[in-house]
Coordinates of C-alpha atoms in Angstrom, one line a residue:
Chain A
D443 CA 8.1 74.9 -2.5
I444 CA 7.1 77.2 0.4
Q445 CA 7.0 80.7 -0.5
M446 CA 8.3 83.3 1.7
T447 CA 7.0 87.0 1.3
Q448 CA 8.6 90.1 3.3
S449 CA 7.2 93.5 3.8
P450 CA 8.1 96.1 3.3
S451 CA 10.6 95.4 0.4
S452 CA 12.0 98.8 1.6
L453 CA 12.3 101.0 4.7
S454 CA 13.8 104.2 5.6
A455 CA 14.6 105.0 9.0
S456 CA 16.9 107.2 11.4
V457 CA 19.3 106.1 14.0
G458 CA 17.5 105.2 17.0
D459 CA 14.3 104.1 15.6
R460 CA 12.6 100.9 16.4
V461 CA 12.1 99.0 13.3
T462 CA 10.0 95.9 12.5
I463 CA 10.3 93.8 9.5
A464 CA 7.7 91.0 8.5
C465 CA 7.7 87.8 7.0
R466 CA 4.8 85.5 6.1
A467 CA 5.1 81.8 4.8
S468 CA 2.8 80.5 2.4
Q469 CA 2.1 77.7 4.7
S470 CA 2.4 76.9 8.3
I471 CA 6.2 76.4 9.3
N472 CA 6.1 75.9 12.7
N473 CA 9.1 78.1 14.1
Y474 CA 11.4 76.8 11.5
L475 CA 12.5 80.6 10.6
N476 CA 15.9 82.1 10.1
W477 CA 16.9 85.8 9.6
Y478 CA 19.8 87.0 7.8
Q479 CA 21.6 90.3 7.4
Q480 CA 23.5 91.3 4.2
K481 CA 25.6 94.4 3.8
P482 CA 26.5 95.4 0.3
G483 CA 29.3 93.7 -1.0
K484 CA 29.5 91.1 1.8
A485 CA 28.1 87.7 2.4
P486 CA 25.0 87.3 4.2
K487 CA 25.3 86.2 8.1
V488 CA 22.8 84.7 10.3
L489 CA 21.2 86.9 13.1
I490 CA 18.2 84.9 14.4
Y491 CA 17.5 81.2 14.0
A492 CA 14.3 79.2 15.0
A493 CA 12.4 82.3 14.7
S494 CA 13.8 84.0 18.0
S495 CA 17.1 82.6 19.1
L496 CA 20.0 85.0 18.8
Q497 CA 23.1 83.7 17.2
S498 CA 26.2 84.0 19.2
G499 CA 27.6 87.5 18.8
V500 CA 24.5 89.2 17.6
P501 CA 23.9 92.4 19.5
S502 CA 20.8 92.1 21.6
R503 CA 19.0 94.9 20.0
F504 CA 18.2 92.2 17.3
S505 CA 14.9 90.1 18.2
G506 CA 12.5 87.8 16.3
S507 CA 9.1 86.5 17.0
G508 CA 6.3 84.3 15.5
S509 CA 5.4 80.9 14.6
G510 CA 3.2 79.1 12.1
T511 CA 3.1 81.6 9.2
D512 CA 3.7 85.0 10.7
F513 CA 7.2 86.2 11.6
T514 CA 8.8 89.7 12.7
L515 CA 12.4 90.7 13.2
T516 CA 12.7 93.9 15.1
I517 CA 15.7 96.3 16.0
S518 CA 15.2 97.9 19.0
S519 CA 17.2 101.0 18.6
L520 CA 18.9 101.1 15.0
Q521 CA 22.6 101.8 14.9
P522 CA 24.5 103.0 11.8
E523 CA 26.0 99.7 11.1
D524 CA 22.3 98.4 11.0
F525 CA 21.6 99.5 7.6
A526 CA 21.6 96.5 5.4
T527 CA 19.4 94.1 3.4
Y528 CA 17.6 91.7 5.6
Y529 CA 16.3 88.2 4.5
C530 CA 14.1 85.7 6.2
Q531 CA 14.6 81.9 5.5
Q532 CA 12.2 79.0 6.4
S533 CA 13.7 75.5 6.8
Y534 CA 10.5 73.5 7.2
S535 CA 10.5 69.8 6.0
T536 CA 12.3 69.1 3.2
P537 CA 14.5 71.4 0.8
P538 CA 14.4 73.8 -1.0
Y539 CA 14.6 76.2 2.2
T540 CA 13.5 79.1 0.5
F541 CA 14.4 82.8 1.1
G542 CA 12.2 86.0 1.3
Q543 CA 12.7 88.6 -1.6
G544 CA 14.4 90.7 1.3
T545 CA 13.9 94.1 3.0
K546 CA 16.3 96.9 2.4
L547 CA 16.7 99.2 5.4
E548 CA 18.1 102.5 4.2
I549 CA 19.0 105.7 6.3
K550 CA 16.2 108.4 6.4
Chain B
E461 CA 37.9 79.5 13.0
V462 CA 35.4 78.0 10.7
Q463 CA 35.8 79.1 7.4
L464 CA 34.9 78.6 3.6
V465 CA 37.1 80.1 1.1
Q466 CA 35.6 80.2 -2.3
S467 CA 37.4 80.3 -5.9
G468 CA 38.2 83.3 -7.6
A469 CA 35.7 85.4 -10.3
E470 CA 35.1 84.2 -13.5
V471 CA 34.1 85.7 -16.9
K472 CA 33.0 83.1 -19.4
K473 CA 31.2 82.9 -22.8
P474 CA 27.9 81.6 -23.2
G475 CA 28.0 77.8 -24.1
E476 CA 31.1 77.4 -21.8
S477 CA 31.8 74.9 -19.0
L478 CA 32.8 76.1 -15.4
K479 CA 33.3 74.4 -12.2
I480 CA 33.9 76.8 -9.0
S481 CA 34.9 75.6 -5.5
C482 CA 34.5 76.2 -1.8
K483 CA 37.0 74.9 0.4
G484 CA 36.1 74.4 4.2
S485 CA 38.4 74.3 7.1
G486 CA 38.3 74.5 11.0
Y487 CA 35.7 72.1 11.6
S488 CA 34.9 68.2 10.4
F489 CA 34.3 68.9 6.8
T490 CA 32.4 65.4 6.2
S491 CA 29.9 66.1 9.0
Y492 CA 28.0 69.3 7.8
W493 CA 26.1 69.7 4.8
I494 CA 27.2 72.5 2.2
G495 CA 24.8 74.7 0.3
W496 CA 24.9 76.8 -2.6
V497 CA 23.0 80.2 -2.8
R498 CA 22.5 82.3 -6.0
Q499 CA 22.4 85.9 -6.0
M500 CA 21.7 87.8 -9.4
P501 CA 22.7 91.3 -9.6
G502 CA 20.9 93.5 -7.6
K503 CA 18.4 90.6 -6.7
G504 CA 17.7 88.3 -3.3
L505 CA 19.0 85.2 -2.4
E506 CA 18.0 82.2 -4.2
W507 CA 18.5 78.6 -2.7
M508 CA 20.0 76.3 -5.0
G509 CA 21.2 72.6 -3.3
I510 CA 22.8 71.2 -0.8
I511 CA 25.3 68.3 -0.6
Y512 CA 26.5 66.1 2.5
P513 CA 30.3 65.5 1.8
G514 CA 30.5 62.7 4.0
D515 CA 28.7 60.5 1.4
S516 CA 27.8 63.2 -1.4
D517 CA 24.0 63.0 -0.7
T518 CA 22.8 65.9 -2.7
R519 CA 19.3 67.6 -2.6
Y520 CA 18.4 70.3 -5.3
S521 CA 15.8 72.9 -5.7
P522 CA 13.4 72.3 -8.5
S523 CA 14.7 75.4 -10.0
F524 CA 18.1 74.4 -10.3
Q525 CA 17.6 70.5 -10.9
G526 CA 19.5 69.7 -14.1
Q527 CA 20.9 73.1 -14.4
V528 CA 23.8 72.8 -12.4
T529 CA 25.6 69.9 -10.7
I530 CA 27.1 70.1 -6.8
S531 CA 29.6 67.8 -6.0
A532 CA 32.4 67.0 -3.4
D533 CA 36.2 65.9 -2.8
K534 CA 36.1 65.0 1.1
S535 CA 39.9 64.3 0.6
I536 CA 40.3 67.8 -0.1
S537 CA 37.4 69.6 1.8
T538 CA 36.1 70.8 -1.2
V539 CA 32.6 71.3 -2.7
Y540 CA 32.0 72.3 -6.2
L541 CA 29.3 73.8 -8.0
Q542 CA 29.4 73.3 -12.1
W543 CA 27.8 74.0 -15.3
S544 CA 28.1 72.4 -18.7
S545 CA 26.7 75.1 -20.7
L546 CA 26.5 78.5 -19.3
K547 CA 23.9 81.1 -20.2
A548 CA 24.0 84.8 -20.1
S549 CA 21.5 84.4 -17.0
D550 CA 23.8 82.5 -14.8
T551 CA 25.5 85.8 -14.4
A552 CA 25.4 86.0 -10.6
M553 CA 27.3 86.0 -7.3
Y554 CA 27.5 82.4 -5.9
Y555 CA 28.0 81.8 -2.1
C556 CA 28.7 78.3 -0.6
A557 CA 27.7 78.1 3.3
R558 CA 27.9 75.5 5.9
H559 CA 24.1 74.0 6.9
V560 CA 23.9 74.1 10.5
G561 CA 21.4 73.2 13.1
Y562 CA 20.5 71.1 16.3
S563 CA 17.4 69.2 15.5
Y564 CA 15.0 68.3 12.4
G565 CA 13.8 71.8 11.1
Y566 CA 16.2 73.9 13.1
E567 CA 18.8 74.4 10.4
W568 CA 20.8 77.5 8.9
F569 CA 23.4 78.6 7.1
D570 CA 26.7 79.6 9.0
P571 CA 29.3 80.7 8.1
W572 CA 29.3 81.8 4.3
G573 CA 32.0 81.8 1.9
Q574 CA 32.9 85.2 0.4
G575 CA 31.2 84.5 -2.9
T576 CA 32.3 83.9 -6.5
L577 CA 31.0 86.4 -9.0
V578 CA 30.6 84.6 -12.2
T579 CA 30.0 86.6 -15.4
V580 CA 28.9 85.2 -18.8
S581 CA 28.8 87.4 -21.8
S582 CA 29.8 87.0 -25.3

C-alpha cells in the first residue's frame, strides 16, 4: 500500500493567518491527490481533487499544489469556520486509496 | 440532491453479527462505486473497500479483507457493511461515501453519509 504522511500533525493559528499543510506519499502518485476537511462530529467533505482542482462551492482561499510525492494544502487567510482536521488521500493505481493521518488545525 | 443516508447507531456484544446500511438517492445508484471508511475514536480515516452496485464488483483494503463483507442491493439502492463476529476493536464510526471522478486516478469521495457509530462492548 502507498503510505501518506502529513505534517504537522497539529497546528495552532490565528484568524487571518496563512497556513500550509504538507502531505508526502511513499512513492510517486502523479497528481492523484485529494484533500478533505472534517469538523468535529461531522462527515468529511472534499476540498481539493487532482492535487489542485477546487471542488465546487469551496472558498477560493483554499488551494492545493504538488505532484509526484510532495503536496501542500494552503489556506490563504484563515476564517473561524476553517478550524478543523484536514486529510490528504491518494487515488493512484489500484485500491486501497489511503489517507494521511490528519492535521488538526486549532485556534491560537 | 445527491444523498447517502446511513442506518442508525448500534450497540453490540463481542461475537455478535451486524449489518449496517447506506442508501443512495438523487443519482444513478448503479453507475458509481460506493466506499466504506472507518474512523476509530479520536483517530484518522481508514479506507476499507469499495463496491460497484451495478455488478457488485468489490475491492477491499488488505487490512480489512476477510474481516468485513461489503455487499449491495441495487433494487433498493443500498450498500451494506457487515461483520460475522464483532470485536471490541471494531468500535468506530463508519462512513459510506460515493466514489466519483472523471478519469483513471482522478477519483475521490463525494458526498459522504452521516456516519454510523458502532459500539462493541460486553
